[in-house]
Structures are given as structure tokens and as C-alpha cells.
Tab-separated table of C-alpha atoms and ligand atoms in Angstrom:
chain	number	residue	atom	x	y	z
A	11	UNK	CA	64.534	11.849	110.447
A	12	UNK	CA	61.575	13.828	109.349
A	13	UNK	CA	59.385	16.454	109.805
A	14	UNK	CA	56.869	15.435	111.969
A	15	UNK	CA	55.765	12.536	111.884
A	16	UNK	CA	53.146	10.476	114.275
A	17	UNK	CA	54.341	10.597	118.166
A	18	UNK	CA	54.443	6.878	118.072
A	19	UNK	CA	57.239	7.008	115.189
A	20	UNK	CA	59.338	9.718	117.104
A	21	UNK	CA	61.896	9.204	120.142
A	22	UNK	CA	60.680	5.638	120.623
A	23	UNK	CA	62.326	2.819	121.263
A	24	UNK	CA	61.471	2.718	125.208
A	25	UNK	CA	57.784	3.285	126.151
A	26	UNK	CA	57.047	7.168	126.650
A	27	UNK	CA	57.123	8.815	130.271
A	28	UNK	CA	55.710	11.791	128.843
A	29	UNK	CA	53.822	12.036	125.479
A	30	UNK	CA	52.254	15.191	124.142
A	31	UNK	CA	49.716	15.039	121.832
A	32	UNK	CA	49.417	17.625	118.937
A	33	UNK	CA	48.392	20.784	121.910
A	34	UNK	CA	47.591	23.909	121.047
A	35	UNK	CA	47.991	27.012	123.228
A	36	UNK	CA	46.566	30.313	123.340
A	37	UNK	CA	47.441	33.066	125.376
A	38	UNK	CA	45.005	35.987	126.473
A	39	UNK	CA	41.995	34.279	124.627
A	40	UNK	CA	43.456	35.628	121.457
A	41	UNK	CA	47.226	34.665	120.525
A	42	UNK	CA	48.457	31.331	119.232
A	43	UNK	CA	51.617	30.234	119.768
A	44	UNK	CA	51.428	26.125	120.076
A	45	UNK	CA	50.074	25.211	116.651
A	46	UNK	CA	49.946	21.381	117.360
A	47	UNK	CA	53.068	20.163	119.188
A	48	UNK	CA	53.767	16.649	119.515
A	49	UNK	CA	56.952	14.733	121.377
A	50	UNK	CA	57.885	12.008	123.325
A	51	UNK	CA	60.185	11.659	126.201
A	52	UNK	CA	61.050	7.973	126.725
A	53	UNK	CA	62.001	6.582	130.207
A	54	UNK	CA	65.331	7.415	131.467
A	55	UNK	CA	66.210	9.814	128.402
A	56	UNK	CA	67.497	13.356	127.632
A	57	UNK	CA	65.242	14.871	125.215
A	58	UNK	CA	66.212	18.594	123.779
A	59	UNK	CA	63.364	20.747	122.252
A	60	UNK	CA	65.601	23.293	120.282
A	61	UNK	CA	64.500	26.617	118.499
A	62	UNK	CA	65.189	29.858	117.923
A	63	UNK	CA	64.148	33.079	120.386
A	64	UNK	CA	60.161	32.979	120.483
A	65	UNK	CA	59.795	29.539	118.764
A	66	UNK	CA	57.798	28.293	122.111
A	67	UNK	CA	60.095	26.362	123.935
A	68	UNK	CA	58.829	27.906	127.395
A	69	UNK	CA	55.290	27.590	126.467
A	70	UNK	CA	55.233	24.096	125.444
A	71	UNK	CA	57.283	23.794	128.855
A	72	UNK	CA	54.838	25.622	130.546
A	73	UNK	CA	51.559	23.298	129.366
A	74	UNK	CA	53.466	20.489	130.442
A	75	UNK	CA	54.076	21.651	134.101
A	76	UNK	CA	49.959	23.766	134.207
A	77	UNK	CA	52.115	26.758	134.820
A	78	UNK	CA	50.487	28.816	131.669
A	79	UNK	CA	46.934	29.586	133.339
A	80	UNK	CA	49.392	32.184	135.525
A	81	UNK	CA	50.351	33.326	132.052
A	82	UNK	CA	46.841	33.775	130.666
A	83	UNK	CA	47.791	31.163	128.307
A	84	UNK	CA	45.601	28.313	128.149
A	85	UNK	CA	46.051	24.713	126.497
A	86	UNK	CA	43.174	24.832	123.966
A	87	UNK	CA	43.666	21.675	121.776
A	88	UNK	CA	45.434	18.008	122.081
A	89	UNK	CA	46.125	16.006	125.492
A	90	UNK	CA	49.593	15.498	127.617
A	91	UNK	CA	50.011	12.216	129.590
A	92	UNK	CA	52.797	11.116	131.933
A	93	UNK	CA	53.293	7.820	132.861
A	94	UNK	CA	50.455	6.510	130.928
A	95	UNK	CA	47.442	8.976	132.465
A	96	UNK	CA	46.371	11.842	131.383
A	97	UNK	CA	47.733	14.761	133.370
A	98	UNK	CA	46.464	18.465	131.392
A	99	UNK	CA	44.180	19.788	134.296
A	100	UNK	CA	46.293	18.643	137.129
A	101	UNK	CA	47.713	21.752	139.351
A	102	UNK	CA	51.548	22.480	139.192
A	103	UNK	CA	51.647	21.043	142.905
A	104	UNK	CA	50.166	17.847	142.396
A	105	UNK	CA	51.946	17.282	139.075
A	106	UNK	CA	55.170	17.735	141.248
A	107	UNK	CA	53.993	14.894	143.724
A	108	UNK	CA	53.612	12.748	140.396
A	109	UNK	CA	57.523	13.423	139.877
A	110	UNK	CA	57.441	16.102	137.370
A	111	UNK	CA	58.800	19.875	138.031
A	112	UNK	CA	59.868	21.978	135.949
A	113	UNK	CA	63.258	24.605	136.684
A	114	UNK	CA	62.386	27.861	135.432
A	115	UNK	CA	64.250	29.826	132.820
A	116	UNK	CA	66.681	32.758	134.264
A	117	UNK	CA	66.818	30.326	137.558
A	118	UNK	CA	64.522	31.903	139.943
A	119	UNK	CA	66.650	31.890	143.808
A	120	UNK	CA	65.285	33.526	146.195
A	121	UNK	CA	67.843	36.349	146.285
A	122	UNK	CA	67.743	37.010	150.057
A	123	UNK	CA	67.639	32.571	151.097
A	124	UNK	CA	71.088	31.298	151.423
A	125	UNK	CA	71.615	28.618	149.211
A	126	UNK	CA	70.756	25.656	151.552
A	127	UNK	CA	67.374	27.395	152.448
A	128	UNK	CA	66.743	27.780	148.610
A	129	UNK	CA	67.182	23.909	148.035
A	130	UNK	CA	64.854	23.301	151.347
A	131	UNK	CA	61.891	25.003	149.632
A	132	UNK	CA	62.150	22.405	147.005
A	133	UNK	CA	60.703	20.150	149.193
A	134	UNK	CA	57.523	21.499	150.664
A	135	UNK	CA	55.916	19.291	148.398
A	136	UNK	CA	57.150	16.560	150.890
A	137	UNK	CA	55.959	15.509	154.156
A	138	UNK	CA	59.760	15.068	154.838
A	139	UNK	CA	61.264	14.679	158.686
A	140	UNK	CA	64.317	16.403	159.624
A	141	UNK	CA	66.508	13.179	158.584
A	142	UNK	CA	64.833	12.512	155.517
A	143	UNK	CA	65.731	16.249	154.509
A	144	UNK	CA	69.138	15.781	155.348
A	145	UNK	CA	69.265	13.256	153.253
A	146	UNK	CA	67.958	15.104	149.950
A	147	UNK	CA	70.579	17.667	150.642
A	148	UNK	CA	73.297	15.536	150.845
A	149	UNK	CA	72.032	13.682	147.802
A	150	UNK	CA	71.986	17.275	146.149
A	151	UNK	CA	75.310	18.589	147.435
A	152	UNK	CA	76.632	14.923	145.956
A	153	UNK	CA	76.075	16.180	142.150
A	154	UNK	CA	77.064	19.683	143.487
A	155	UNK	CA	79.983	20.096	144.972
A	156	UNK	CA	80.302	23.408	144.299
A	157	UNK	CA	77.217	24.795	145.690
A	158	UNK	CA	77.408	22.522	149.105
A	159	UNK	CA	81.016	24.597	149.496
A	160	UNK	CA	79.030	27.691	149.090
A	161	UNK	CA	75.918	26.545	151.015
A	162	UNK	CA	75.369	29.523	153.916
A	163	UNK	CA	75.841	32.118	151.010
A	164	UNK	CA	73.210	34.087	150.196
A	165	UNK	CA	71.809	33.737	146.776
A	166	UNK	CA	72.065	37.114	145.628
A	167	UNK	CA	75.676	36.771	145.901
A	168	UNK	CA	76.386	33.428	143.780
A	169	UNK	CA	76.889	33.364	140.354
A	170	UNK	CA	74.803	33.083	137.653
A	171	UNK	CA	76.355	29.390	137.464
A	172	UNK	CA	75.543	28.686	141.272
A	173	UNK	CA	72.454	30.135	141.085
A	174	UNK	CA	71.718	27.706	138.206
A	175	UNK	CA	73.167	24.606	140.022
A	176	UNK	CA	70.755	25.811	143.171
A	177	UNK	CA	67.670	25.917	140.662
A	178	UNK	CA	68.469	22.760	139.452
A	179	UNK	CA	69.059	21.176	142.925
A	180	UNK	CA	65.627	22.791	144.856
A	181	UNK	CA	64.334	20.586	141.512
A	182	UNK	CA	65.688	17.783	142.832
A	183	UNK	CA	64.494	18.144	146.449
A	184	UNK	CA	61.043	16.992	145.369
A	185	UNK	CA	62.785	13.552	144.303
A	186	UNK	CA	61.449	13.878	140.638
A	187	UNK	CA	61.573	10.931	138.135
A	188	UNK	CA	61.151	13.850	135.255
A	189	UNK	CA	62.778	17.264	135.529
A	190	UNK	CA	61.935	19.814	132.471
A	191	UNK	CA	64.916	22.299	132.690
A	192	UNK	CA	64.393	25.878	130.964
A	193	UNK	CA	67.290	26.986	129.024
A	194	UNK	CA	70.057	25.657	131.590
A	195	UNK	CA	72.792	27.712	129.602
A	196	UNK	CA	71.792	30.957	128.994
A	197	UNK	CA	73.747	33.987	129.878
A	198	UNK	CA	76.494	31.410	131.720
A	199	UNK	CA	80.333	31.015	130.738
A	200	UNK	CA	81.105	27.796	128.200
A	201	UNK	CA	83.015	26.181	130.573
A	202	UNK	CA	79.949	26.131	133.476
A	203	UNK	CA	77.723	25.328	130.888
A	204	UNK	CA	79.930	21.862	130.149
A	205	UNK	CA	79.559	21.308	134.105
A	206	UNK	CA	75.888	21.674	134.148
A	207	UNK	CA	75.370	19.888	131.646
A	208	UNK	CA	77.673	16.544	132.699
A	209	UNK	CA	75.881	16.797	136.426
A	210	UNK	CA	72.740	16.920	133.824
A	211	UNK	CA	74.087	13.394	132.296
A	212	UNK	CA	75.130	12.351	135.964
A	213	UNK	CA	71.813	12.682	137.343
A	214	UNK	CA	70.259	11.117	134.205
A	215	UNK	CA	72.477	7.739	134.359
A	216	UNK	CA	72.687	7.241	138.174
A	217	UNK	CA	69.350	8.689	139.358
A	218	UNK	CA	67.351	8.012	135.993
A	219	UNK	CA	65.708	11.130	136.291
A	220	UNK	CA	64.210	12.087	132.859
A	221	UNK	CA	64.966	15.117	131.318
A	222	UNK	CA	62.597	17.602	128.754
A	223	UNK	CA	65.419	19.847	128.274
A	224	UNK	CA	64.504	23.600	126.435
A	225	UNK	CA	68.241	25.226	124.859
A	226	UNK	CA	68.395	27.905	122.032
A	227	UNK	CA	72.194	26.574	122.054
A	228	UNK	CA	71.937	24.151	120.032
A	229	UNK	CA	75.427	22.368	119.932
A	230	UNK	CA	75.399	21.616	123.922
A	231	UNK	CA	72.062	20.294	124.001
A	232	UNK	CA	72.553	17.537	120.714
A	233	UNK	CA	75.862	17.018	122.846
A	234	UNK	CA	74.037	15.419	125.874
A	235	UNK	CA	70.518	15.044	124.437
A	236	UNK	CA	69.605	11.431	123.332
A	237	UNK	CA	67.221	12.889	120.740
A	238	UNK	CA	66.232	16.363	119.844
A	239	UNK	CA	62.788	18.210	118.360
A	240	UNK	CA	63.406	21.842	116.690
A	241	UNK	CA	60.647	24.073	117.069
A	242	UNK	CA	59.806	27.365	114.629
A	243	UNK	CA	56.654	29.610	115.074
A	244	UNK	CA	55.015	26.695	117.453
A	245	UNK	CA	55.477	23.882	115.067
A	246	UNK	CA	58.024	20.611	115.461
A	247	UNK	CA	59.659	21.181	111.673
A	248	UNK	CA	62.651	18.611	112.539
A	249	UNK	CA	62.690	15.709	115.137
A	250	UNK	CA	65.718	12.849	115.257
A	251	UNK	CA	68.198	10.844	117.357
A	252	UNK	CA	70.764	13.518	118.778
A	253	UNK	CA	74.100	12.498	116.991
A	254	UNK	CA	71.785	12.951	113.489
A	255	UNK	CA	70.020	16.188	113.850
A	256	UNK	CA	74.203	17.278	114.815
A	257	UNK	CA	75.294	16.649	111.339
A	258	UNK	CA	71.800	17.287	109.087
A	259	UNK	CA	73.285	20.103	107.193
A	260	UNK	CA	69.968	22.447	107.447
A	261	UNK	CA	70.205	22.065	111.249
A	262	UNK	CA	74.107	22.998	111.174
A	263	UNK	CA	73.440	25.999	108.749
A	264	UNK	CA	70.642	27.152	110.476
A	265	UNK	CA	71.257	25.986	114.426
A	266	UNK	CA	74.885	25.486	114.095
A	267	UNK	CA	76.153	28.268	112.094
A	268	UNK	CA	77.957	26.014	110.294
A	269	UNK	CA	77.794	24.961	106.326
A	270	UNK	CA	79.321	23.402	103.944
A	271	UNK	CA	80.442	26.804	102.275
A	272	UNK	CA	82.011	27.497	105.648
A	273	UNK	CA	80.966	29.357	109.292
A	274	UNK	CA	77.814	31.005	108.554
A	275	UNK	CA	76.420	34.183	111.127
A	276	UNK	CA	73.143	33.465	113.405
A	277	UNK	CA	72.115	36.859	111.255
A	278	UNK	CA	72.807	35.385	108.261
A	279	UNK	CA	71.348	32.358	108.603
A	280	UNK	CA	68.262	34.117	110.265
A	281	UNK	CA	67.841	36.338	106.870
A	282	UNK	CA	68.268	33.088	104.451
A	283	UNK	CA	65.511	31.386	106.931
A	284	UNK	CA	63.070	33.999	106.584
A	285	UNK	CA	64.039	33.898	102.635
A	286	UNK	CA	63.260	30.410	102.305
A	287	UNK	CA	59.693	30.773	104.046
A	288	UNK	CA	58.929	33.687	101.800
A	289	UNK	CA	59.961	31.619	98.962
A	290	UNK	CA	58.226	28.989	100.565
B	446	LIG	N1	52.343	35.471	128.447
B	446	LIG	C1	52.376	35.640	127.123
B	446	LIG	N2	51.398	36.343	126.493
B	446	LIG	C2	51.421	36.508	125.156
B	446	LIG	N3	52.347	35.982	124.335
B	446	LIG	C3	53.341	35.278	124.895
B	446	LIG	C4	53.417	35.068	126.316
B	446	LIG	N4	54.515	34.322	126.592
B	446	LIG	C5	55.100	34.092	125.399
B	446	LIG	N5	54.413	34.652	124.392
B	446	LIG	C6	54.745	34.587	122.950
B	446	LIG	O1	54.782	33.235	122.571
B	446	LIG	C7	55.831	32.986	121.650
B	446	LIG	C8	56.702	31.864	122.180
B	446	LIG	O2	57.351	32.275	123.360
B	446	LIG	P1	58.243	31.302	124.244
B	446	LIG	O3	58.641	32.066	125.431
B	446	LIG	O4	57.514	30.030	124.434
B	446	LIG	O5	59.479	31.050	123.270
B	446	LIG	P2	60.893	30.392	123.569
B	446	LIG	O6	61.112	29.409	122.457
B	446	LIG	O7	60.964	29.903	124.954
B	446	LIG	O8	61.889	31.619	123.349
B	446	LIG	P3	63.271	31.994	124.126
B	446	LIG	O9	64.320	31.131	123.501
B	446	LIG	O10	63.454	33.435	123.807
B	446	LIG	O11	63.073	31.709	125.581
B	446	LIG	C9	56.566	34.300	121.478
B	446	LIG	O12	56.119	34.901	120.285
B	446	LIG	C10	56.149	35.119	122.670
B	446	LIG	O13	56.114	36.479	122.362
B	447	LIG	MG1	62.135	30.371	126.557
């Protein structure tokens, strides 16, 4: 485990589905946030891109999927390929036919769709007939039990947990091989975050759906991540198999809140980081 090394060296023991390559992003012309990211996500594998509030999770989310141009944010250096081909100036659309979509952070139902209609829209990418759609949703409603129970209910009224299952399932609608999922965990109870994150694992070792996974809770993600890349101020400073970066002691004082001297605060820990980098 090291800082960053050379993509090649990182993740890679299966060929890469997705490889970024050192990008750079800017947004409004002026503000950079990327400063030369580079990670790999090999077939069929969980990969976590951890960080702090602001480190540029979404963004480097974002590139991947073409979704910053609505941002004003604009991939200005480096080159993303999936599958082999080079895929930075694609549209969000056709990069979903290709198998990639991306599930937004804060989940994103339509508030006023029932939950069935919800997952439907995740299909208009398709030209699917009435039996193929069926289909999807049972496949959906098969990792989600929960949310085919509550299926005629109107978004609005699920909880933050359903609503996230629903996100997660329109995803899977479009029948992708690579889903990059937006901080699955926030603002939801331990206990749904555990579910989420096995139907995660499920979906991963039965469907082999990929997964470029964004989580400032660090502890769930190295949990079911198969290897993990921590972000700070747009820059990989730590990448490493999963069950490593869990017991590297800076990433359990600073990520875990845990040290050796005992169970340190996020505020703490935040105070000693920005120590370090002035010492640094
Ligand atoms: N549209 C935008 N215009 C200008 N700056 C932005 C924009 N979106 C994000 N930023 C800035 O880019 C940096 C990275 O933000 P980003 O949302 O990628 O972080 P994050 O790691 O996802 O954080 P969080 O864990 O809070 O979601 C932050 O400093 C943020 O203020
Ligand atoms: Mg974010």
C-alpha cells in the first residue's frame, strides 16, 4: 500500500473495467478540485473511493458518468476508459447504454411517482416491451423485497432507506454491468445501511455488476469494498486492498476514529490532520 502509485500497480489483479487516468477538473473555468486522480475498477469488483466532506468524491463520480458539464465543471486534463475505449466525451445517455450509470447522492425519487413508476424510468434507456419490463422489475423486487412490498406507494412517503433501495433499483433497470453509487449511507439508520450494503454484495456476486462506490463512512465501505482509494483536496493520498487500508493505523486515526492511544473524535482527528499538513 502506497500513496499513489501508477494505475497499472493499483487494484489490479483482474484487467480494469474502468481506468481513470490522472483527470483534472475544473469547475466554472476557474476552480480546481480534481488535481490528477487515478483508479482502477477491475471486473466484477467493489471499489470504495473514501474521503472526507469536499475531498471530491462526487466530482470524480461525476467525470466518470459526463454529468459535470451540468455542473459547469469540466474535465480539463487526463482520459477515462471503460471496457478498454475511451469514453470522456460520451453523453450521460449513451454512457448508460454502454452499462454504466451512476445513482445520485441524496437518492433523487421522484417524490410524486410511486415506487414502481420510479424504477420504470430507469429504463427509458431501453427499447424494452411490456414483458421484458416485467422482467427487470421482478429482477429488481428479487434484491428488494422490501420495496416490491411497498411498490404502489408514493415516493414521498418511503423512507429515506426505501427511497435509497428505489434509487438503487431504477439503476438497475438499465441492466448495467457498472453501477457508481453516491454515498449509499448517508443520513440512513446503521442497521439499513448493513442491508444496502449486503443487497450491494448480492448484486455484485450474482449479477457481477461492478461497483465505483463514493462513502465518507469509512468502516462500511472497507467492510464490503474489495479495495479502497482515500481522497483529500482532489488527490488519491492512500490506495490498498480493503481488509489493509481497515487496519493502516493513519486510516483508523484519521477515517476510523480509532488509535492506538484509544477512540479518537472526527474533530480531533480533523485538527491533528490539518496540523500535520501545516507541519507538512
Ligand atoms: N458545482 C460546483 N462548483 C464549484 N465548486 C464545486 C462544485 N461542486 C463541488 N464543488 C467543490 O468541489 C470540492 C469537492 O466537492 P465534492 O462534492 O466532489 O466532494 P465530496 O467528496 O463528494 O464531498 P461530500 O462527502 O460532502 O459529498 C468541494 O470543495 C466543493 O465545494
Ligand atoms: Mg459527495
Amino acid at each position: 500500500m502506497t500513496a499513489q502509485t501508477a494505475p497499472e500497480a493499483n487494484a489490479g489483479d483482474t484487467p480494469a473495467l474502468l481506468a481513470v487516468n490522472n483527470i483534472e477538473v475544473i469547475y466554472d473555468r476557474v476552480i480546481l478540485v480534481l488535481k490528477g486522480v487515478s483508479l482502477l475498477v477491475p471486473k466484477g469488483r467493489i471499489v470504495a473511493l473514501l474521503g472526507a466532506n469536499g475531498a471530491g468524491k462526487t466530482t470524480t463520480l461525476k467525470a466518470i458518468s459526463n454529468l459535470l458539464r451540468a455542473e459547469r465543471g469540466d474535465v480539463t486534463k487526463g482520459s477515462i476508459e471503460f471496457g478498454g475505449v475511451r469514453v470522456d466525451r460520451l453523453t450521460p445517455s449513451e454512457l448508460v447504454r454502454r452499462g454504466v450509470i451512476q445513482v445520485m447522492e441524496g437518492r433523487h425519487c421522484f417524490a410524486h411517482l410511486t415506487i414502481e413508476e420510479n424504477l420504470l424510468t430507469g429504463a427509458f434507456t431501453r427499447r424494452a416491451g411490456r414483458r421484458e419490463l416485467a422482467e427487470a422489475l421482478e429482477r429488481v423486487y428479487h434484491y428488494f423485497p422490501r420495496i416490491k412490498e411497498r411498490r404502489k406507494s408514493v415516493s414521498g412517503y418511503t423512507s429515506g432507506g426505501e427511497q435509497q433501495m428505489t434509487a438503487i433499483g431504477r439503476a438497475l433497470m438499465a441492466q448495467p454491468s457498472m453501477i457508481l453509487l453516491d454515498e449509499p449511507s448517508m443520513g440512513l439508520a446503521p442497521q439499513i445501511v448493513d442491508e444496502i450494503f449486503g443487497i450491494v454484495r448480492d448484486l455484485n456476486q450474482r449479477e457481477g455488476v461492478s461497483f465505483l462506490l463514493a462513502e465518507q463512512n469509512t468502516n462500511i465501505a472497507l467492510k464490503f469494498a474489495d479495495f479502497g482509494y482515500i481522497l483529500e483536496s482532489g488527490r488519491v493520498v492512500m490506495d490498498g486492498p480493503a481488509a489493509e487500508l481497515a487496519t493502516n493505523e493513519d486510516v483508523k486515526e484519521f477515517y476510523l476514529g480509532i488509535s492506538g492511544a484509544g477512540r479518537k473524535s472526527f474533530r480531533d482527528s480533523k485538527f491533528y490532520r490539518r496540523r500535520k499538513r501545516w507541519l507538512a
